[in-house]
Short mmCIF file of C-alpha atoms and ligand atoms in Angstrom, two decimals:
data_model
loop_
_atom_site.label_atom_id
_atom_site.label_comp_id
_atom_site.label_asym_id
_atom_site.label_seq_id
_atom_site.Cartn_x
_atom_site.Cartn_y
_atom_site.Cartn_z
CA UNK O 1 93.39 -88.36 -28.35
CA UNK O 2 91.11 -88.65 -31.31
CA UNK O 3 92.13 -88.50 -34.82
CA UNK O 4 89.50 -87.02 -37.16
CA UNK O 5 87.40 -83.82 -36.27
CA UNK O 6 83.81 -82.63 -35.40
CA UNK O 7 82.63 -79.86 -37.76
CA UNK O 8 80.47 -77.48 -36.04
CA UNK O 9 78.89 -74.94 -37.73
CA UNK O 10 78.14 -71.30 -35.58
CA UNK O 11 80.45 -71.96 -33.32
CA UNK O 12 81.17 -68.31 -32.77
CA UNK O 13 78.93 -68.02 -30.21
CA UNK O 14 75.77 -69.19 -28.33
CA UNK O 15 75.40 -72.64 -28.37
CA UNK O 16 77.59 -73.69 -31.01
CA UNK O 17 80.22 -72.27 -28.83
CA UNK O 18 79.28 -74.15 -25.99
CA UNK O 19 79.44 -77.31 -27.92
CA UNK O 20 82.76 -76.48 -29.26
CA UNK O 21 84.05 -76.24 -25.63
CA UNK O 22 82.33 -79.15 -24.83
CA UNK O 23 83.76 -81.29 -27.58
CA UNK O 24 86.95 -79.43 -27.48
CA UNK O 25 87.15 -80.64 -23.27
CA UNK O 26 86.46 -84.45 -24.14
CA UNK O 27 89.82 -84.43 -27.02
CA UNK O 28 88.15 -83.53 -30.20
CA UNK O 29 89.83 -81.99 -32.88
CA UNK O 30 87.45 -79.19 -34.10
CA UNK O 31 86.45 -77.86 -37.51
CA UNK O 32 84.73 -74.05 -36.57
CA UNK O 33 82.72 -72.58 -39.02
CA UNK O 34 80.97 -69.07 -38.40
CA UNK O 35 81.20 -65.99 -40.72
CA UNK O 36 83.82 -63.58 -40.85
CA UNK O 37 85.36 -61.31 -38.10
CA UNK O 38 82.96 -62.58 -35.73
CA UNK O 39 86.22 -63.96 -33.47
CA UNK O 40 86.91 -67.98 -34.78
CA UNK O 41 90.44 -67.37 -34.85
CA UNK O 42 90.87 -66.59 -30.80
CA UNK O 43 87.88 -69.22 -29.88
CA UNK O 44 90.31 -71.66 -31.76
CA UNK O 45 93.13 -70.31 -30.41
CA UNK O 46 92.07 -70.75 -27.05
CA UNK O 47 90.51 -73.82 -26.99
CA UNK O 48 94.03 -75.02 -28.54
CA UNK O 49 96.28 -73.50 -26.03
CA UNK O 50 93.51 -74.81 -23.22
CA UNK O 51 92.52 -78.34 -24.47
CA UNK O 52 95.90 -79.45 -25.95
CA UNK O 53 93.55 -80.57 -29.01
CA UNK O 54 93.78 -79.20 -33.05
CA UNK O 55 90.82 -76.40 -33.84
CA UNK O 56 90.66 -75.51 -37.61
CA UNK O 57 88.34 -72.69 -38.46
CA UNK O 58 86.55 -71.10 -41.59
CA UNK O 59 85.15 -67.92 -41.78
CA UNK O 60 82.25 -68.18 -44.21
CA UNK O 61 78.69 -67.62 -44.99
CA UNK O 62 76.76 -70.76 -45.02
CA UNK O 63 74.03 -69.45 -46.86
CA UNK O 64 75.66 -69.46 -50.22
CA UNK O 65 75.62 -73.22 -51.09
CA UNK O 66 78.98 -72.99 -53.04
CA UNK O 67 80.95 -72.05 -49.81
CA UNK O 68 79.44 -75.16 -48.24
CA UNK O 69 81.10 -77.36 -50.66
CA UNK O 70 84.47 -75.32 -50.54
CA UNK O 71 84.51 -75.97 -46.99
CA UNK O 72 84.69 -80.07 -47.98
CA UNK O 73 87.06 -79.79 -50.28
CA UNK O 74 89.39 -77.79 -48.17
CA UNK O 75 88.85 -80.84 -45.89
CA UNK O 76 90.35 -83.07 -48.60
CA UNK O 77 92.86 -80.83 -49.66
CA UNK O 78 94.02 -80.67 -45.92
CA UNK O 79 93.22 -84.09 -45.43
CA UNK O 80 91.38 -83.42 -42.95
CA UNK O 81 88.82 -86.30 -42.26
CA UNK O 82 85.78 -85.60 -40.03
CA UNK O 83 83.37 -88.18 -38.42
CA UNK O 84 81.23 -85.43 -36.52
CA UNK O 85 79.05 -82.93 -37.80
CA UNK O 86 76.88 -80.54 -35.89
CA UNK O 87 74.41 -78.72 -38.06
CA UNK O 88 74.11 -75.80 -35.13
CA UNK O 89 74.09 -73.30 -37.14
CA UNK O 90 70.71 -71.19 -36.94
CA UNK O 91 68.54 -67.73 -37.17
CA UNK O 92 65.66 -67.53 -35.08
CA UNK O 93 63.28 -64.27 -34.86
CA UNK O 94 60.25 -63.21 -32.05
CA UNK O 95 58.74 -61.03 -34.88
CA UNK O 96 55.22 -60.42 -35.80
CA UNK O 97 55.11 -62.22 -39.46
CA UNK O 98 54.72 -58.59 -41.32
CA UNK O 99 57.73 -56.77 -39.51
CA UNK O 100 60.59 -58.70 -41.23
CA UNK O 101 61.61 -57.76 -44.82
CA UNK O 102 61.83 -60.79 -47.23
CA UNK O 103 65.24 -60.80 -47.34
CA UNK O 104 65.30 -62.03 -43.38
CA UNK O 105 63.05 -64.67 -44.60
CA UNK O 106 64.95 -66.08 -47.48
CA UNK O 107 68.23 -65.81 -45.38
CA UNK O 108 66.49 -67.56 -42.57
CA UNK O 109 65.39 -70.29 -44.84
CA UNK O 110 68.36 -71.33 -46.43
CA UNK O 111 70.42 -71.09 -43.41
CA UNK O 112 68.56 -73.34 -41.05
CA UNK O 113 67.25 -75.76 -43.83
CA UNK O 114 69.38 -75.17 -46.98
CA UNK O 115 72.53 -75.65 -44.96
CA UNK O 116 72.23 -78.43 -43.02
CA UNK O 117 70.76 -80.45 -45.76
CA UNK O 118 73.74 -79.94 -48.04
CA UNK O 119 76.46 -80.30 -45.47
CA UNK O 120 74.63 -83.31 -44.34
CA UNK O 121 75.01 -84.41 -48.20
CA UNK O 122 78.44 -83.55 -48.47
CA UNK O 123 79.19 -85.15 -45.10
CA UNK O 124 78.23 -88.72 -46.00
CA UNK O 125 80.32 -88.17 -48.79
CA UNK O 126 83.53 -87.02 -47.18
CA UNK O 127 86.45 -89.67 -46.65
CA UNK O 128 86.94 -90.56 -43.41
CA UNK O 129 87.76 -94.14 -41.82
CA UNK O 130 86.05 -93.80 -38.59
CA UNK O 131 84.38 -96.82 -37.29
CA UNK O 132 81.55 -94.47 -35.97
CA UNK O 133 80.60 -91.50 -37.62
CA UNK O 134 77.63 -89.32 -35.98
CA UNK O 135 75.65 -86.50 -37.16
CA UNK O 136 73.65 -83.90 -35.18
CA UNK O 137 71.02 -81.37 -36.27
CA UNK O 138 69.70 -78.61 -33.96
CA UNK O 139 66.18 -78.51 -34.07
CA UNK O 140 64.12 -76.60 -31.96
CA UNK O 141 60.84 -77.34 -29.48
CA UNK O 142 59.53 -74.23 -32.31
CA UNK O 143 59.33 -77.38 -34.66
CA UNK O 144 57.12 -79.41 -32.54
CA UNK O 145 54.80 -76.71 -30.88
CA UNK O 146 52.68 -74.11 -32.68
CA UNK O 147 53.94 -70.61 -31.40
CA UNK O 148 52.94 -67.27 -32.99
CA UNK O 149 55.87 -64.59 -34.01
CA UNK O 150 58.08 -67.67 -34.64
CA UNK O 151 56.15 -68.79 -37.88
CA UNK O 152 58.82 -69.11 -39.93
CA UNK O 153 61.30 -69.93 -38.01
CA UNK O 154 59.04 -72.95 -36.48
CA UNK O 155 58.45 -74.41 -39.81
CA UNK O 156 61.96 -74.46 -40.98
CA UNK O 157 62.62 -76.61 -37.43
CA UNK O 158 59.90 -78.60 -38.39
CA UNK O 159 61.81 -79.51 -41.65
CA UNK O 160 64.91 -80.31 -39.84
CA UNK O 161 62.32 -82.67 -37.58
CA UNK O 162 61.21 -83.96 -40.57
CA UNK O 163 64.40 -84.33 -42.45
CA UNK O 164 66.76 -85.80 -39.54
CA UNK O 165 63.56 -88.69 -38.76
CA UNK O 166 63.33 -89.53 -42.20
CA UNK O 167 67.53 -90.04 -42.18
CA UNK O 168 67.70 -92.24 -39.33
CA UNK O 169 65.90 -94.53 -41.04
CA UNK O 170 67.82 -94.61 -44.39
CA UNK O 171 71.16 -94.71 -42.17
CA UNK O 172 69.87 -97.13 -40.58
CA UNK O 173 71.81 -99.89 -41.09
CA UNK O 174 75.01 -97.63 -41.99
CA UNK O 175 78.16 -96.24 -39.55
CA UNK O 176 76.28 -92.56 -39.08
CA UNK O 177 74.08 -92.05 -36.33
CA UNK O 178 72.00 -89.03 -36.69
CA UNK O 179 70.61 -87.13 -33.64
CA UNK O 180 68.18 -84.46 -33.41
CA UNK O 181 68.37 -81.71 -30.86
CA UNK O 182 64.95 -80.20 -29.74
CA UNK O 183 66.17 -77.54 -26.95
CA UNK O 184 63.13 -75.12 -25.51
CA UNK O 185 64.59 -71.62 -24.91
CA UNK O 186 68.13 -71.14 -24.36
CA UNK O 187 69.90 -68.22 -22.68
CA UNK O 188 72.39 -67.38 -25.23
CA UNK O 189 72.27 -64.15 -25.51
CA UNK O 190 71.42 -60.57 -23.80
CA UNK O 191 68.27 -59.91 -25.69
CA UNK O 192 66.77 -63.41 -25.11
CA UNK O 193 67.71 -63.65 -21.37
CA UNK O 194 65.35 -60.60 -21.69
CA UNK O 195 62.63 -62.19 -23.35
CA UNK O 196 62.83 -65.40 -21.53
CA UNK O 197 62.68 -63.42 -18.28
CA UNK O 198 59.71 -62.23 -19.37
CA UNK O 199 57.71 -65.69 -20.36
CA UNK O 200 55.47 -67.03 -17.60
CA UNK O 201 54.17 -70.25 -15.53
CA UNK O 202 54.93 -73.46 -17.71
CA UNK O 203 57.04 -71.75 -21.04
CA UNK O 204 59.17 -70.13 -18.47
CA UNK O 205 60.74 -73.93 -17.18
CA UNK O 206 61.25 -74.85 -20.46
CA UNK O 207 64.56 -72.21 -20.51
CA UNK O 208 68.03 -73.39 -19.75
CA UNK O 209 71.55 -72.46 -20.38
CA UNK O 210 73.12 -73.23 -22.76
CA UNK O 211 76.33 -74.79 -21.24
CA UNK O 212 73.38 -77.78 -19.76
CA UNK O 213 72.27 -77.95 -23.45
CA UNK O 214 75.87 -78.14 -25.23
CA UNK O 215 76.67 -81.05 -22.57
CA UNK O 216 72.73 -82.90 -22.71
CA UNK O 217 73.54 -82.76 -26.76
CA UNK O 218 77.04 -84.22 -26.97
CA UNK O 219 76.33 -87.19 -24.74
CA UNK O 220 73.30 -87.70 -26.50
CA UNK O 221 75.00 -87.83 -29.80
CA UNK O 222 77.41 -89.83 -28.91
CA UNK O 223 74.92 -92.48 -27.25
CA UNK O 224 72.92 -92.39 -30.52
CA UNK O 225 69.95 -90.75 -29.35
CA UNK O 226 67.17 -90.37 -31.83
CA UNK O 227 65.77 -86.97 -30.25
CA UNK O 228 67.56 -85.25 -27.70
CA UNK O 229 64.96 -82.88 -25.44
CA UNK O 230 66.69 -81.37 -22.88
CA UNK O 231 64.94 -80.44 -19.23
CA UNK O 232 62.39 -82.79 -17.57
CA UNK O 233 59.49 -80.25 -18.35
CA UNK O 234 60.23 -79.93 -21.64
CA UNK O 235 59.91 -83.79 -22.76
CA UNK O 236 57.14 -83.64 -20.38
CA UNK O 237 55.44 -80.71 -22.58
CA UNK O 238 56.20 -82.79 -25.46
CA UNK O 239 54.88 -85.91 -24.20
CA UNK O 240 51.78 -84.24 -23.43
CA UNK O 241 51.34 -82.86 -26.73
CA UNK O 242 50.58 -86.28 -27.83
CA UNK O 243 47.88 -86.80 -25.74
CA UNK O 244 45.91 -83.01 -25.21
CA UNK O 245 43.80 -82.09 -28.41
CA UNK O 246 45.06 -79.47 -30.37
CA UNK O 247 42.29 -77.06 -28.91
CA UNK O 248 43.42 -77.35 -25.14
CA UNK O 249 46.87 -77.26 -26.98
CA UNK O 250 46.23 -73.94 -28.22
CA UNK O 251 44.78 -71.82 -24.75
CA UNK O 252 47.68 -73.39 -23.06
CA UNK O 253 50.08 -71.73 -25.54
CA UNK O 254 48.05 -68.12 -25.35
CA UNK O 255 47.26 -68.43 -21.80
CA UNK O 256 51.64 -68.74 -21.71
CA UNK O 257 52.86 -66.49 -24.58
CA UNK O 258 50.03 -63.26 -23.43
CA UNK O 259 53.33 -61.33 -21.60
CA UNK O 260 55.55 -61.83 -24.62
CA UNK O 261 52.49 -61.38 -27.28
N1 LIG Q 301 68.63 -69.63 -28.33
C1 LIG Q 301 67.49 -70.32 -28.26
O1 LIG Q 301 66.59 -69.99 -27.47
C2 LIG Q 301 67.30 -71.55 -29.12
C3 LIG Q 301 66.25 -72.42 -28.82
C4 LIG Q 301 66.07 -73.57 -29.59
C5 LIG Q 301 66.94 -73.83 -30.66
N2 LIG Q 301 67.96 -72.94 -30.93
C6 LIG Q 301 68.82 -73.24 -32.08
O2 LIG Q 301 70.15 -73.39 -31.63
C7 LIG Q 301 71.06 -72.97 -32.65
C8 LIG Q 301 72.02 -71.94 -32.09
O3 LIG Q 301 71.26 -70.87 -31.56
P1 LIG Q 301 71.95 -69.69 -30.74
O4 LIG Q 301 70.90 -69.07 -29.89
O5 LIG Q 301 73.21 -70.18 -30.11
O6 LIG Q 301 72.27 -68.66 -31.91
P2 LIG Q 301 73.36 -67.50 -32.00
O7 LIG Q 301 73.89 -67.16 -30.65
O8 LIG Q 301 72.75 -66.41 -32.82
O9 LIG Q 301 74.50 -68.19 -32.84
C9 LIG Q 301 74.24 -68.55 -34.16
C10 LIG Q 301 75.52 -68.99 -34.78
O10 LIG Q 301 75.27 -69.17 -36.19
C11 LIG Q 301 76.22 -68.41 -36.91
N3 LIG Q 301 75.69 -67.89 -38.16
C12 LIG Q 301 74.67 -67.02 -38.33
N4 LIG Q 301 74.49 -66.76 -39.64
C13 LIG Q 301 75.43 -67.50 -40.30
C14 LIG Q 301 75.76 -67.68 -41.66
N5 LIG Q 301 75.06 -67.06 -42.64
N6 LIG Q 301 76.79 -68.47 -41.98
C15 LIG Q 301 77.49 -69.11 -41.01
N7 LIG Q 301 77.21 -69.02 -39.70
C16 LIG Q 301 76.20 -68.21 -39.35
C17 LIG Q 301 76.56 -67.27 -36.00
O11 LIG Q 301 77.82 -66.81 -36.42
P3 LIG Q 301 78.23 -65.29 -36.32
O12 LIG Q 301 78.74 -65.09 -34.95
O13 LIG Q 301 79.21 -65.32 -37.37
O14 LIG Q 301 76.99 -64.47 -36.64
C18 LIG Q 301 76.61 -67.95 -34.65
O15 LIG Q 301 77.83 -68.60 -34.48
C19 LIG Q 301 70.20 -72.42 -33.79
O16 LIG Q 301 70.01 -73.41 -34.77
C20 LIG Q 301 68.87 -72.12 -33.11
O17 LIG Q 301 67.78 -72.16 -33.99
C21 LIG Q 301 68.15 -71.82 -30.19
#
């Protein structure tokens, strides 16, 4: 049985919970973070009573910076080491740019960039005597591919892209891996098994659910991948990308997205 525990944030549901079962099914002790009555306490109650393994949770809303260093020092005041972090947390959107308020915007930002940057911080920080210690950040194939209605969301995976490449190589030569996660679609929900079903030809192979992602991610973590693209197609998509210009890039994404556009 493991000693310290993996910190994932959104584990309420979607693919944070997946993870969470997945971590919970290989002895981890958990850390759950989510906001408030969205059902932590029975997700840790039964992944106690079904894995046999500790599950902490903390009902709280990432996007205010000071509850992101409460949750630490409730760590230390439990004494509670970790030596995993999952930055899962996430908003994404299928919006024309104009038909979400600002608020959504500013909420979206600090919650998929703002937050995993300063639990990252806080992280390498934390106490814990773990030989290994491994960090990973969901990104998104939004952050590598150009798609309309996802603007803003795209960019903020790009920064997580950005942010997690430029980490592995100051960590380098440290005891924290750092793994990025680059998932195409996932089924994770009612309204985007709706949408997905409704993608065509080559974005429609790039779905999967999310229990294949949760288990793709954790073994990649754990064998210190760099990037972590789960689904043949989808590295294949991304492979490509190096190689097609940017025009023949584009008619291949409106030639895919004109059912969902
Ligand atoms: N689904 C996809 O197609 C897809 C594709 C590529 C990448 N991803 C990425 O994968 C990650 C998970 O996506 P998902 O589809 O599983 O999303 P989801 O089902 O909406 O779950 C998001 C999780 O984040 C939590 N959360 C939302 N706002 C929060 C806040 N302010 N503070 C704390 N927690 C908050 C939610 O908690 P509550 O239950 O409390 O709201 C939930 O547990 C995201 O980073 C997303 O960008 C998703």
């Amino acid at each position: 049985m493991h000693t310290s525990a993996a910190i994932i944030t959104g584990a309420s549901e979607g693919l944070g919970k997946f993870m969470a079962i997945e971590m919970a099914s290989r002895g981890y002790h958990l850390v759950l973070v989510a906001l408030p009555g969205t059902g932590l306490p029975q997700l840790a109650q039964f992944l106690i009573k079904n894995f046999s393994i500790c599950a902490h949770y903390f009902e709280m809303d990432l996007t205010e910076v000071d509850n992101c260093v409460a949750l630490f020092q409730s760590l230390r005041t439990q004494h509670i080491q970790a030596d995993i972090l999952i930055n899962n947390a996430g908003i994404g959107n299928n919006d024309w740019f104009d038909d979400k308020c600002i608020c959504f915007y500013a909420k979206q930002i600090t919650l998929n960039v703002m937050a995993p940057v300063v639990l990252t911080r806080l992280f390498i920080d934390h106490p814990c005597h773990a030989k290994q210690r491994y960090i990973l950040n969901v990104g998104s194939l939004g952050g590598i591919f150009v798609v309309p209605k996802k603007g803003v969301y795209g960019a903020t995976k790009s920064f997580i892209r950005h942010f997690t490449k430029s980490l592995q190589i100051e960590l380098r030569n440290t005891n924290i891996s750092i793994s990025l996660l680059s998932p195409g679609g996932i089924n994770t929900k009612p309204e985007l098994l709706v949408l997905h079903d409704s993608l065509k030809g080559i974005s429609r192979v790039t779905v999967l659910e999310p229990e294949v992602v949760a288990k793709k991610a954790i073994d990649g973590m754990f064998k210190g991948k760099k990037e972590i693209i789960p689904g043949i197609f989808n590295r294949i998509f991304v492979w490509l990308k190096g190689l097609l210009p940017n025009i023949i890039q584009e008619m291949i994404i409106h030639r895919n997205m004109k059912n969902v556009l």
